[in-house]
Structure formats: structure tokens, C-alpha cells
JSON list of C-alpha atoms in Angstrom, two decimals:
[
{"chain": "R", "resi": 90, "resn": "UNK", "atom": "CA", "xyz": [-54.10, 191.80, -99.28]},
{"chain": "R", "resi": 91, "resn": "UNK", "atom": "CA", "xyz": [-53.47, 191.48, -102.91]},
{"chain": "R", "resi": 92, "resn": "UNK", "atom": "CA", "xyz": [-56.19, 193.56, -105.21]},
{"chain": "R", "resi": 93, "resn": "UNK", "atom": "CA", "xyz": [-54.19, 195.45, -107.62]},
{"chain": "R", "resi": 94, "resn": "UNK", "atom": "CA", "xyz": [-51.71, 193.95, -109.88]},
{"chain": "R", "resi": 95, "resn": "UNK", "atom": "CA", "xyz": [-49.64, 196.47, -111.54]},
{"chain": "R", "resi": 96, "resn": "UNK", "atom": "CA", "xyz": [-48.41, 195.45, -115.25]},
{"chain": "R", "resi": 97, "resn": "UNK", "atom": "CA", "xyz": [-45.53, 196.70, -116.93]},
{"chain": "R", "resi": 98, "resn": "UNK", "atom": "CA", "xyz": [-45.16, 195.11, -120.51]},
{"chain": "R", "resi": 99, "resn": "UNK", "atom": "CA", "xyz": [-44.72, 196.59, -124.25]},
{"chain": "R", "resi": 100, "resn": "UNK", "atom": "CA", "xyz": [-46.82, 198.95, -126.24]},
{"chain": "R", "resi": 101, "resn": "UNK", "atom": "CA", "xyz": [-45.44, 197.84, -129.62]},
{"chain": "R", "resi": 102, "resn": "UNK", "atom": "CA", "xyz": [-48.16, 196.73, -132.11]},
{"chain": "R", "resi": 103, "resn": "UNK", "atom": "CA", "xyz": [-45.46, 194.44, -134.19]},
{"chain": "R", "resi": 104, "resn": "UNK", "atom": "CA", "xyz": [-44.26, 191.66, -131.89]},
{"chain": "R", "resi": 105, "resn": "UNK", "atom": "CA", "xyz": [-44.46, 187.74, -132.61]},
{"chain": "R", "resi": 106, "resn": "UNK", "atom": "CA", "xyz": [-48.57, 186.57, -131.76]},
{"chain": "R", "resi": 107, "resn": "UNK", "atom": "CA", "xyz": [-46.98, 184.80, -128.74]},
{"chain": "R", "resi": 108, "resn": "UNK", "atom": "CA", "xyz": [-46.23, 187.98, -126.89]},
{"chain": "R", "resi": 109, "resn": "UNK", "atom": "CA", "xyz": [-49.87, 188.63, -127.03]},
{"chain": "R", "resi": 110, "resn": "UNK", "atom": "CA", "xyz": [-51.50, 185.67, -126.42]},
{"chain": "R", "resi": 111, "resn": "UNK", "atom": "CA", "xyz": [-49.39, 185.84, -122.74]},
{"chain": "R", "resi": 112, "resn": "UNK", "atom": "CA", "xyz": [-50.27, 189.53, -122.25]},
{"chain": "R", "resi": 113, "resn": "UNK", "atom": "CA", "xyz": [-54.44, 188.46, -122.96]},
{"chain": "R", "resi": 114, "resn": "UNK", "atom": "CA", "xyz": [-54.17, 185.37, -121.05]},
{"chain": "R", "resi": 115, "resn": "UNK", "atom": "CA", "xyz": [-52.53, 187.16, -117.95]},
{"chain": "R", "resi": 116, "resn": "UNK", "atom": "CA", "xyz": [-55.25, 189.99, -118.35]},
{"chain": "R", "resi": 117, "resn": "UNK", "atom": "CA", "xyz": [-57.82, 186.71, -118.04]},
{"chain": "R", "resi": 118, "resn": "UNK", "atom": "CA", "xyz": [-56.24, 184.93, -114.99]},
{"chain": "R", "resi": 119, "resn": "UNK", "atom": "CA", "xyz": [-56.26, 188.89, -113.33]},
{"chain": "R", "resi": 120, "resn": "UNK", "atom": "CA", "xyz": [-59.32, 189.44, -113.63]},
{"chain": "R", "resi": 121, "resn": "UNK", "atom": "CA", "xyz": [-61.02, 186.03, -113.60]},
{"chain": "R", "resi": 122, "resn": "UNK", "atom": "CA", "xyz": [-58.99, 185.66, -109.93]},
{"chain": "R", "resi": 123, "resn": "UNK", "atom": "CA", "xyz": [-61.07, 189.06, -108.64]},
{"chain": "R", "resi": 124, "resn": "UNK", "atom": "CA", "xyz": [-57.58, 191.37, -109.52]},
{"chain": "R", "resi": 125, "resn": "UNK", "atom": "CA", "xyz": [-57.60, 194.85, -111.02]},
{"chain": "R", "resi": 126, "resn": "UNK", "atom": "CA", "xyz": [-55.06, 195.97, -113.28]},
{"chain": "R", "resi": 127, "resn": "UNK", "atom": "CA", "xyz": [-52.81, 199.17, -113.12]},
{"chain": "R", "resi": 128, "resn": "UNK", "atom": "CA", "xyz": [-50.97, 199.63, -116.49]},
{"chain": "R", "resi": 129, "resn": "UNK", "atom": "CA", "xyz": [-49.62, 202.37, -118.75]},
{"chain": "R", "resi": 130, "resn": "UNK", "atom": "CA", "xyz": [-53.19, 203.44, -119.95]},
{"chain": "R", "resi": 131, "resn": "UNK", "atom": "CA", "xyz": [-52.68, 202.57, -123.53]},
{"chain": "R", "resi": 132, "resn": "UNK", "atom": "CA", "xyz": [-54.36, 201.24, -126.69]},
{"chain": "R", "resi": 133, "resn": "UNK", "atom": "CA", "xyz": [-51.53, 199.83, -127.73]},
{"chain": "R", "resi": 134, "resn": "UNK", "atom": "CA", "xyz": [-49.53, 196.21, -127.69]},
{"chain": "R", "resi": 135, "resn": "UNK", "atom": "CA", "xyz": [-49.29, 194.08, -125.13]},
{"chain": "R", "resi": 136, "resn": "UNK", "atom": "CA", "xyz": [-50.08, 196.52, -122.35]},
{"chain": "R", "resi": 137, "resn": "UNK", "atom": "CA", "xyz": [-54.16, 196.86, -124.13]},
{"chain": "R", "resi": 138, "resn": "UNK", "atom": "CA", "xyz": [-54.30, 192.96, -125.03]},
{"chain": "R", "resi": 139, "resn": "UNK", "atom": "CA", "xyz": [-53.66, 192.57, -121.05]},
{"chain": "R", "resi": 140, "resn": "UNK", "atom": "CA", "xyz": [-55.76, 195.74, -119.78]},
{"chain": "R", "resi": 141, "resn": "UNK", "atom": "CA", "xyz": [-59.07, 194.70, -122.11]},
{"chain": "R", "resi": 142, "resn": "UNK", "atom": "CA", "xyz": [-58.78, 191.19, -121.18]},
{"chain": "R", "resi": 143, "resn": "UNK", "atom": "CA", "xyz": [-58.70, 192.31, -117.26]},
{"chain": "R", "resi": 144, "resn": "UNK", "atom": "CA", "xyz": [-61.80, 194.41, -118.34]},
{"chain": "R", "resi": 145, "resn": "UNK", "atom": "CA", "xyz": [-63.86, 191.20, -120.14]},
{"chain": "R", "resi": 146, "resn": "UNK", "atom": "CA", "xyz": [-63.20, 189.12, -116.68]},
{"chain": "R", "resi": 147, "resn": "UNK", "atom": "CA", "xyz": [-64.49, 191.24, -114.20]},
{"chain": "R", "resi": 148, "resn": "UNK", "atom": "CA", "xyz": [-61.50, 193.54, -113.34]},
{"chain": "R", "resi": 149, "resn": "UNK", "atom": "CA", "xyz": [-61.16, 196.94, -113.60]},
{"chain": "R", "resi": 150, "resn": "UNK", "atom": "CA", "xyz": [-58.90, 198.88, -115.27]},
{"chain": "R", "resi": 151, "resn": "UNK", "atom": "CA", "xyz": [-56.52, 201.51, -113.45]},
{"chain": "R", "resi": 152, "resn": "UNK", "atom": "CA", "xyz": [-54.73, 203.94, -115.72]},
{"chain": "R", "resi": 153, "resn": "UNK", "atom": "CA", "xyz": [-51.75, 205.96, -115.26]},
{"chain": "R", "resi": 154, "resn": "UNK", "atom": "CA", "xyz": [-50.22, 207.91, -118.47]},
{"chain": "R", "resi": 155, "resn": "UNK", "atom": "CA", "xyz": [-48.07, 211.53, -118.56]},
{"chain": "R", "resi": 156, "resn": "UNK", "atom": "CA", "xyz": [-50.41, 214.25, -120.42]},
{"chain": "R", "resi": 157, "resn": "UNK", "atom": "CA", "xyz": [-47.59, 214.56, -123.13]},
{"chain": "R", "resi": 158, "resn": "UNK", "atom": "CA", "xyz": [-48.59, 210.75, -124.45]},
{"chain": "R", "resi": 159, "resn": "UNK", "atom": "CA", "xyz": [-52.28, 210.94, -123.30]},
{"chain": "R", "resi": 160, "resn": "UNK", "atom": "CA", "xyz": [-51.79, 213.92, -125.73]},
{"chain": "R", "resi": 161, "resn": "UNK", "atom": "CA", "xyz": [-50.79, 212.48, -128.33]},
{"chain": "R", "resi": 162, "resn": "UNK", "atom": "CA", "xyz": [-53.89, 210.09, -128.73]},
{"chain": "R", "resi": 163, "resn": "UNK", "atom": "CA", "xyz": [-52.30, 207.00, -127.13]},
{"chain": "R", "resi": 164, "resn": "UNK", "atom": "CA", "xyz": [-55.01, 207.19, -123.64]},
{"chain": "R", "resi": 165, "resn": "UNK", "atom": "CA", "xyz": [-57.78, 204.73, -123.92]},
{"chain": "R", "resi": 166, "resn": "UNK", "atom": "CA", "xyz": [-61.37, 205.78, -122.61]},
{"chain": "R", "resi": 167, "resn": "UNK", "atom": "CA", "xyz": [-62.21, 202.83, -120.83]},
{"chain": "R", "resi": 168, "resn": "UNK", "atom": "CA", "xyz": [-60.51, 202.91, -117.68]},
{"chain": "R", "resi": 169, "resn": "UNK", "atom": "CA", "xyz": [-62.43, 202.56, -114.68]},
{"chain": "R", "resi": 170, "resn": "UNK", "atom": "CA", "xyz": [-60.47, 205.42, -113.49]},
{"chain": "R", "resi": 171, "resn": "UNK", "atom": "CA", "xyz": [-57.23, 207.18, -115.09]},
{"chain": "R", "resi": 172, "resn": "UNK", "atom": "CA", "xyz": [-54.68, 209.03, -113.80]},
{"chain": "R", "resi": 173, "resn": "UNK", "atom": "CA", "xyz": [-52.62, 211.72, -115.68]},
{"chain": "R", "resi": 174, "resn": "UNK", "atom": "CA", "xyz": [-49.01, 212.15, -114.40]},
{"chain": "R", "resi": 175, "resn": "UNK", "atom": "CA", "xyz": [-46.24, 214.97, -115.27]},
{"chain": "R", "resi": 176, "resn": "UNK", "atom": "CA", "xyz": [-43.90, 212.44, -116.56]},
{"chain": "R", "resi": 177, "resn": "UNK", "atom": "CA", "xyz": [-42.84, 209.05, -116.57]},
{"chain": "R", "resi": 178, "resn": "UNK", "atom": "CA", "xyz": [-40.85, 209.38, -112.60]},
{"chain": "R", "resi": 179, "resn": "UNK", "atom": "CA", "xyz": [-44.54, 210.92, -111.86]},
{"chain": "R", "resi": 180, "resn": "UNK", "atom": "CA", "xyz": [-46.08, 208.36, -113.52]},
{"chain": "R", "resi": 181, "resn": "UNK", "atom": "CA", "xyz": [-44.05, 205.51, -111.67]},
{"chain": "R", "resi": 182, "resn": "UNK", "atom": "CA", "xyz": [-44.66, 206.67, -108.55]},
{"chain": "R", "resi": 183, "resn": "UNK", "atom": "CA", "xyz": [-48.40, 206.61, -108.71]},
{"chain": "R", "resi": 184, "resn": "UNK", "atom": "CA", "xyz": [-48.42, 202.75, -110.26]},
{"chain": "R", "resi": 185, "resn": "UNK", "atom": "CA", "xyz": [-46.31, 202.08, -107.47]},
{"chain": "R", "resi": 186, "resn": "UNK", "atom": "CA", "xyz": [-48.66, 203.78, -104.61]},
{"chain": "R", "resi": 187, "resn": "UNK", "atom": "CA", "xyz": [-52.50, 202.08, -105.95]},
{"chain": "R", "resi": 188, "resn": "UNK", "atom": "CA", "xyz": [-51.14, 198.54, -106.80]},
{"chain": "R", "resi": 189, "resn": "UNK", "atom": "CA", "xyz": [-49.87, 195.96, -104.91]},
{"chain": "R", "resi": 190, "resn": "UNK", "atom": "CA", "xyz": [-48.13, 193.68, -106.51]},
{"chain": "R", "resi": 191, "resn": "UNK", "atom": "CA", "xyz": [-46.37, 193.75, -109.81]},
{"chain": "R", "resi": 192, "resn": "UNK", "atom": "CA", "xyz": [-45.88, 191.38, -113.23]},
{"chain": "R", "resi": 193, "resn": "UNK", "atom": "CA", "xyz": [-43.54, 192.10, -115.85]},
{"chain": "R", "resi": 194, "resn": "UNK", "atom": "CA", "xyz": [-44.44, 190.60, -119.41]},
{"chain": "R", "resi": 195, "resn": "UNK", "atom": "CA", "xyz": [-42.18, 190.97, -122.18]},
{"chain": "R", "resi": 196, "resn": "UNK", "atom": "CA", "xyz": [-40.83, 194.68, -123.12]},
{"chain": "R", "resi": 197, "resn": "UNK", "atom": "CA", "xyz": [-38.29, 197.42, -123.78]},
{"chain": "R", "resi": 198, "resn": "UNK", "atom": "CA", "xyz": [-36.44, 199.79, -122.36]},
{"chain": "R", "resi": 199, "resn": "UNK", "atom": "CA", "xyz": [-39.31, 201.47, -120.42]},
{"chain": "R", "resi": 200, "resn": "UNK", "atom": "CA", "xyz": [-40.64, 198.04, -119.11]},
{"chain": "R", "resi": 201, "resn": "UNK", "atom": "CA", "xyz": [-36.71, 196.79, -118.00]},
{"chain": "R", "resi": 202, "resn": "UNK", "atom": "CA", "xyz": [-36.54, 200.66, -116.00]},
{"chain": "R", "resi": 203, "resn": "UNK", "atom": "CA", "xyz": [-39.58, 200.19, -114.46]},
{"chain": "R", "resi": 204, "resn": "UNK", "atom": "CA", "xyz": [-39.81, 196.26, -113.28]},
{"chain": "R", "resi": 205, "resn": "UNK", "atom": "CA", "xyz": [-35.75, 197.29, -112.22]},
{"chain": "R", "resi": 206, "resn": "UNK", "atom": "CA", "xyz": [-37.23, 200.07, -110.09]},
{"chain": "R", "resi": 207, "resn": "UNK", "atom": "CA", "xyz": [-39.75, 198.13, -108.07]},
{"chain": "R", "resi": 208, "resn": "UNK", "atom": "CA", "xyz": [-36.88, 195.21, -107.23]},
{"chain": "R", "resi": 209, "resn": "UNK", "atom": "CA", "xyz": [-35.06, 198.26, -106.28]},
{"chain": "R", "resi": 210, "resn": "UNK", "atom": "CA", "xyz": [-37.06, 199.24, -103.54]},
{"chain": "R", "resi": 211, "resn": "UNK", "atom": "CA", "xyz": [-38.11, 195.58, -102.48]},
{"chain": "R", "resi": 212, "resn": "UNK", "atom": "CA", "xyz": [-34.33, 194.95, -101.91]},
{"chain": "R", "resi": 213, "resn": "UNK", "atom": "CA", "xyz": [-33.79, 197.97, -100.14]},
{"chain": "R", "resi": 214, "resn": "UNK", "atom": "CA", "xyz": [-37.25, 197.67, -98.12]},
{"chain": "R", "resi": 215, "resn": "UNK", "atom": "CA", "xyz": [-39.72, 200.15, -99.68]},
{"chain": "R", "resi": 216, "resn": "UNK", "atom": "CA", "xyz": [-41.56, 197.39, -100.53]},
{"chain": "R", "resi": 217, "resn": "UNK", "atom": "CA", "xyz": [-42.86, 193.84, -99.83]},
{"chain": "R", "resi": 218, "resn": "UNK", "atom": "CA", "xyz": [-44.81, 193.31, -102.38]},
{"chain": "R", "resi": 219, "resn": "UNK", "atom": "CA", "xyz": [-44.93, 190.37, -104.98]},
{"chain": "R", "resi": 220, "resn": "UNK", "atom": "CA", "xyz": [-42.65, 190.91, -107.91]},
{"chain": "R", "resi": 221, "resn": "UNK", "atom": "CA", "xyz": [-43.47, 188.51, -111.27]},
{"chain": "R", "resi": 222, "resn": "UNK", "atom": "CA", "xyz": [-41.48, 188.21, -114.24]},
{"chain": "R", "resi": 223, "resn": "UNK", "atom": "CA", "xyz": [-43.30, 186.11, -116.88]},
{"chain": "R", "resi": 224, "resn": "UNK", "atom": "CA", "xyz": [-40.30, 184.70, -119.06]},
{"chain": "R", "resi": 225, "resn": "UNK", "atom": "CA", "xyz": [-42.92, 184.35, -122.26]},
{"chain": "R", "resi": 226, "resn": "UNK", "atom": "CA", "xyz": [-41.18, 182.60, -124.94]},
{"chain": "R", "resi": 227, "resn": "UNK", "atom": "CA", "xyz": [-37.51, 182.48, -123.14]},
{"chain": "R", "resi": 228, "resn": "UNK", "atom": "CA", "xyz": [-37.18, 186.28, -123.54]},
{"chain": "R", "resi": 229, "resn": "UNK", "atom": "CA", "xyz": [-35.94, 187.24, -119.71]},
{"chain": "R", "resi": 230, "resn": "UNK", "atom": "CA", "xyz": [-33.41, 184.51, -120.17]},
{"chain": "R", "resi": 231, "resn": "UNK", "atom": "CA", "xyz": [-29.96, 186.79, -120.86]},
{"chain": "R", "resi": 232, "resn": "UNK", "atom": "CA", "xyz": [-31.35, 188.95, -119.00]},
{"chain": "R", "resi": 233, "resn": "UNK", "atom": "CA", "xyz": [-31.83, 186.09, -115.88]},
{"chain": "R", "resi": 234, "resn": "UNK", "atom": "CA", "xyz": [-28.05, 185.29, -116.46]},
{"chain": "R", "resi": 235, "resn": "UNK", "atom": "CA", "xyz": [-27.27, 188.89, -116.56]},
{"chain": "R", "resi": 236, "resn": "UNK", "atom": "CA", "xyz": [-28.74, 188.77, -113.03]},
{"chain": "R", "resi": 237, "resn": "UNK", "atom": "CA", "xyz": [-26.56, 185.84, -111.83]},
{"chain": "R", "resi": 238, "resn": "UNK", "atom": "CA", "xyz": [-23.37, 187.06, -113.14]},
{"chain": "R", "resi": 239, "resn": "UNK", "atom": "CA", "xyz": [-24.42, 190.76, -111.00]},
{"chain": "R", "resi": 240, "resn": "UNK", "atom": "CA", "xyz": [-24.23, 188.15, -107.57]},
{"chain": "R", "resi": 241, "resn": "UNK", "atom": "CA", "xyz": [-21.62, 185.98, -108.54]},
{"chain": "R", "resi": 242, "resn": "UNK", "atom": "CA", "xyz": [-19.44, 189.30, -109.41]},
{"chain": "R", "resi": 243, "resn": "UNK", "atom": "CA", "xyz": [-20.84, 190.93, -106.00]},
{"chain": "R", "resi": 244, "resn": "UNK", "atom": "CA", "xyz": [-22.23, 193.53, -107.25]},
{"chain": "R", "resi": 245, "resn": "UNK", "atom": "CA", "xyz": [-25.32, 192.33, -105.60]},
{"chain": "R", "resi": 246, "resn": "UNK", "atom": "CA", "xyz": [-26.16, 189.80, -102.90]},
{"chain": "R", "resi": 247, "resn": "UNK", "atom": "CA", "xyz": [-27.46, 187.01, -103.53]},
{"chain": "R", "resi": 248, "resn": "UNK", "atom": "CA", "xyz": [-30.57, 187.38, -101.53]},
{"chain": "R", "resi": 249, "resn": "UNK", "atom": "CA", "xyz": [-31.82, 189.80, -104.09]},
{"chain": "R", "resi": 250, "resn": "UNK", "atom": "CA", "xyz": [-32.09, 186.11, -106.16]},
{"chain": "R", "resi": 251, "resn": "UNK", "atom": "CA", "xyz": [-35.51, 185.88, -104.00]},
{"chain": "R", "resi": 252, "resn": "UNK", "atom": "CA", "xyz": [-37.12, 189.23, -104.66]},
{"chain": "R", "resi": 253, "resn": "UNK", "atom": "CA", "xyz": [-38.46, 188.28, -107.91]},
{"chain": "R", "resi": 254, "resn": "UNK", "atom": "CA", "xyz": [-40.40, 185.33, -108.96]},
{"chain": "R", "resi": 255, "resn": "UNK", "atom": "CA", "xyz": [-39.76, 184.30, -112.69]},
{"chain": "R", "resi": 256, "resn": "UNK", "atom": "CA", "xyz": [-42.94, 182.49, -114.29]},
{"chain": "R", "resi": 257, "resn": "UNK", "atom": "CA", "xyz": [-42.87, 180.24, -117.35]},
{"chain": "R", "resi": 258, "resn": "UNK", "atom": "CA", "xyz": [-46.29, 180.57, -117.76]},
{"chain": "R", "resi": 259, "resn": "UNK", "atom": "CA", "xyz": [-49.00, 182.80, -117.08]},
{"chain": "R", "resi": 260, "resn": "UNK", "atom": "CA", "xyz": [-50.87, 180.45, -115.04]},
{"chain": "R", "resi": 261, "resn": "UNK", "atom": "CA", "xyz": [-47.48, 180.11, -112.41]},
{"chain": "R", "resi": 262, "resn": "UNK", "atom": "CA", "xyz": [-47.65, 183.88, -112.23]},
{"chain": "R", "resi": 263, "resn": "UNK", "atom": "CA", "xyz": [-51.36, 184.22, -110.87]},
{"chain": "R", "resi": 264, "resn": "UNK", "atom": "CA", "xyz": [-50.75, 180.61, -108.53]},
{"chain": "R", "resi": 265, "resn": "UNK", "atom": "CA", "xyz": [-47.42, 182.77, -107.36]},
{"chain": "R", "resi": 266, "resn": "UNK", "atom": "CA", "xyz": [-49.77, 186.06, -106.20]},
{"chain": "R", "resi": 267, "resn": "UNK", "atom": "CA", "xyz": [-52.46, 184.06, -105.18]},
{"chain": "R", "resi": 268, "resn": "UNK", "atom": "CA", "xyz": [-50.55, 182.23, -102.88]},
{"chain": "R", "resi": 269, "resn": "UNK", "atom": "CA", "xyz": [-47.68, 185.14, -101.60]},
{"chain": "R", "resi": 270, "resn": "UNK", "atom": "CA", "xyz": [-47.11, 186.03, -98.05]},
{"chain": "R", "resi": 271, "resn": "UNK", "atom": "CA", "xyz": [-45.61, 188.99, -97.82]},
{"chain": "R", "resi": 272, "resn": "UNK", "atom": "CA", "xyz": [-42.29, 189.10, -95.79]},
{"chain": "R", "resi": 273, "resn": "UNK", "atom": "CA", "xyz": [-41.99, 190.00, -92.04]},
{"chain": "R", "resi": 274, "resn": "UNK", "atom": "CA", "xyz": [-38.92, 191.90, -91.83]},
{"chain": "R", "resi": 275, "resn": "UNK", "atom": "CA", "xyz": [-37.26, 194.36, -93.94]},
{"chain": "R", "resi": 276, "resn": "UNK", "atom": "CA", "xyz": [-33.60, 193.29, -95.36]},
{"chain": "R", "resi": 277, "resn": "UNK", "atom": "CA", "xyz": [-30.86, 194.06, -92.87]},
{"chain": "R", "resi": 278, "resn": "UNK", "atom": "CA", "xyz": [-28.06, 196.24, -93.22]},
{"chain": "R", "resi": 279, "resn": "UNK", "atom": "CA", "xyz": [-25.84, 192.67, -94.07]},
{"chain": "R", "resi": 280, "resn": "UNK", "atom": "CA", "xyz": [-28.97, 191.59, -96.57]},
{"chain": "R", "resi": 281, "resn": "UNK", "atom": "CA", "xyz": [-28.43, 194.70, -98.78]},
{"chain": "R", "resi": 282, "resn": "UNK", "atom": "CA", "xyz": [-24.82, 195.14, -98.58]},
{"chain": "R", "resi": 283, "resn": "UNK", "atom": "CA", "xyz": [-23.08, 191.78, -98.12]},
{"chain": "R", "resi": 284, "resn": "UNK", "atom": "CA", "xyz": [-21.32, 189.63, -100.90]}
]
């Protein structure tokens, strides 16, 4: 059973409004829909427009943030609970072991390594759990394309097209979790490694 939705999305205070309206309204739907949030911990960006608006709906608020950036002022005091990690691998590892499904909203570097982590270990069957990318604004498109020239050019197989579930809206994200049935079985040798 789906409880806690882990969010990866960007901490940068300078993005287009439209970033942010997605990252509040998906904070809304998660907690409005009886879902907690586990996030990066942070004041800042996207990843505090979704965590507060999880917060004003009901939800609570699951932190996870290395010491070396909790140090440097960027922790917020209102998580329900908050963990402090080593480092970011540390870090990952504990979002990864309290939630149970995962959204990825808009973000950098940090957000791609981390939403590319958890599809990871769905394809090769460390997980079953519900991965969302919310395409706010078109921005996951190149990177969509990126993802179908990867299968076409068998570097992966084309099963791994059914891992994720990409969401125009924030609205077909929450529907997608609310509704997911986790998988059986666990990919086969042929899943993971046939072209």
C-alpha cells in the first residue's frame, strides 16, 4: 500500500512561476489524497513549494538531507520527522527505504541522478514501486526522446518503456498512484537484457 510518495524536484529559487505552481499543486493532491511526502528537506524551490503544500493538506512531511547542507542553513524545521544522512548515496538510500512510490517534477542534475536511480532498480527488480515523471511545461520531452533513441539503439529494452509513468499534469500523476498495482513478478533475465 501506497503512503509515502517520495519527491525529487529542484531547489532553485529562480525558475519560471509554472515550475512552482506544479510543485504546490502536487504537494496539494499528496496530501489532500491521505499521502506523506519524503523530499530533500529544504526551504528552497520547488522541493519547499511541494513539501509545505503536503503539510497545509494533511500530510506529513519526511525529511532526508546530508549534515554538510543541513549545515549550511538549507534544513527546514518543520518536518514531521528528519533524517540526517552522510552524503547524498546515504541520503538516497534512506528516501528510497521510507517511501513508496516516487514523482519526479522538474530539476537538475541531482533530480535526473536520482529519478535515474530508482528506474534503475525497478528495471533490474529492487523495486516495484510506482515511478512518476510530471512533464510540467514540456520539460522531460528531450529527455523522453533521449529515452527512445536508448531502446531503439538497444542499449535498453524496450520494456523499461513501462517502468515509468510520464504525467502531463499533476492531477494524472496522483490518478496514476492512486490507482497502481504493483507488478507480480520481477523482470526476467530476457526482460533486462534483451534487445
Amino acid at each position: 500500500m501506497i503512503k509515502n510518495i517520495c519527491v525529487f524536484c529542484s531547489s532553485s529559487n529562480y525558475l519560471d512561476e509554472v515550475y512552482y505552481n506544479d510543485a504546490r499543486e502536487i504537494g496539494r493532491l499528496i496530501g489532500q489524497n491521505g499521502y506523506n511526502i519524503v523530499y530533500g528537506g529544504s526551504t528552497l524551490g520547488m522541493m519547499w513549494a511541494c513539501a509545505s503544500e503536503v503539510k497545509s493538506n494533511g500530510g506529513k512531511i519526511y525529511g532526508v538531507m546530508p549534515k554538510k547542507l543541513a549545515d549550511m542553513g538549507c534544513r527546514t524545521d518543520n518536518c514531521d520527522e528528519f533524517y540526517s544522512a552522510v552524503g547524498m548515496r546515504d541520503r538516497k538510500q534512506k528516501m528510497d527505504e521510507i517511501s513508496d512510490a516516487v514523482i519526479a517534477l522538474a530539476g537538475g542534475f541531482g533530480t535526473l541522478e536520482e529519478f535515474s536511480e530508482m528506474l534503475v532498480q525497478k528495471q533490474l527488480g529492487y523495486n516495484k514501486k510506482a515511478i512518476v515523471l510530471l512533464n510540467t511545461n514540456g520539460f522531460y520531452d528531450d529527455l523522453l526522446k533521449f529515452f527512445d533513441t536508448l531502446i531503439d539503439e538497444k542499449f535498453a529494452n524496450k520494456v523499461a518503456r513501462d517502468l515509468i509513468f510520464v504525467a502531463k499534469t499533476p492531477q494524472e500523476a496522483i490518478d496514476y498512484i492512486n490507482n497502481y498495482v504493483e507488478p507480480e513478478n520481477t523482470p526476467s533475465k530476457h526482460e533486462i537484457y534483451s534487445r
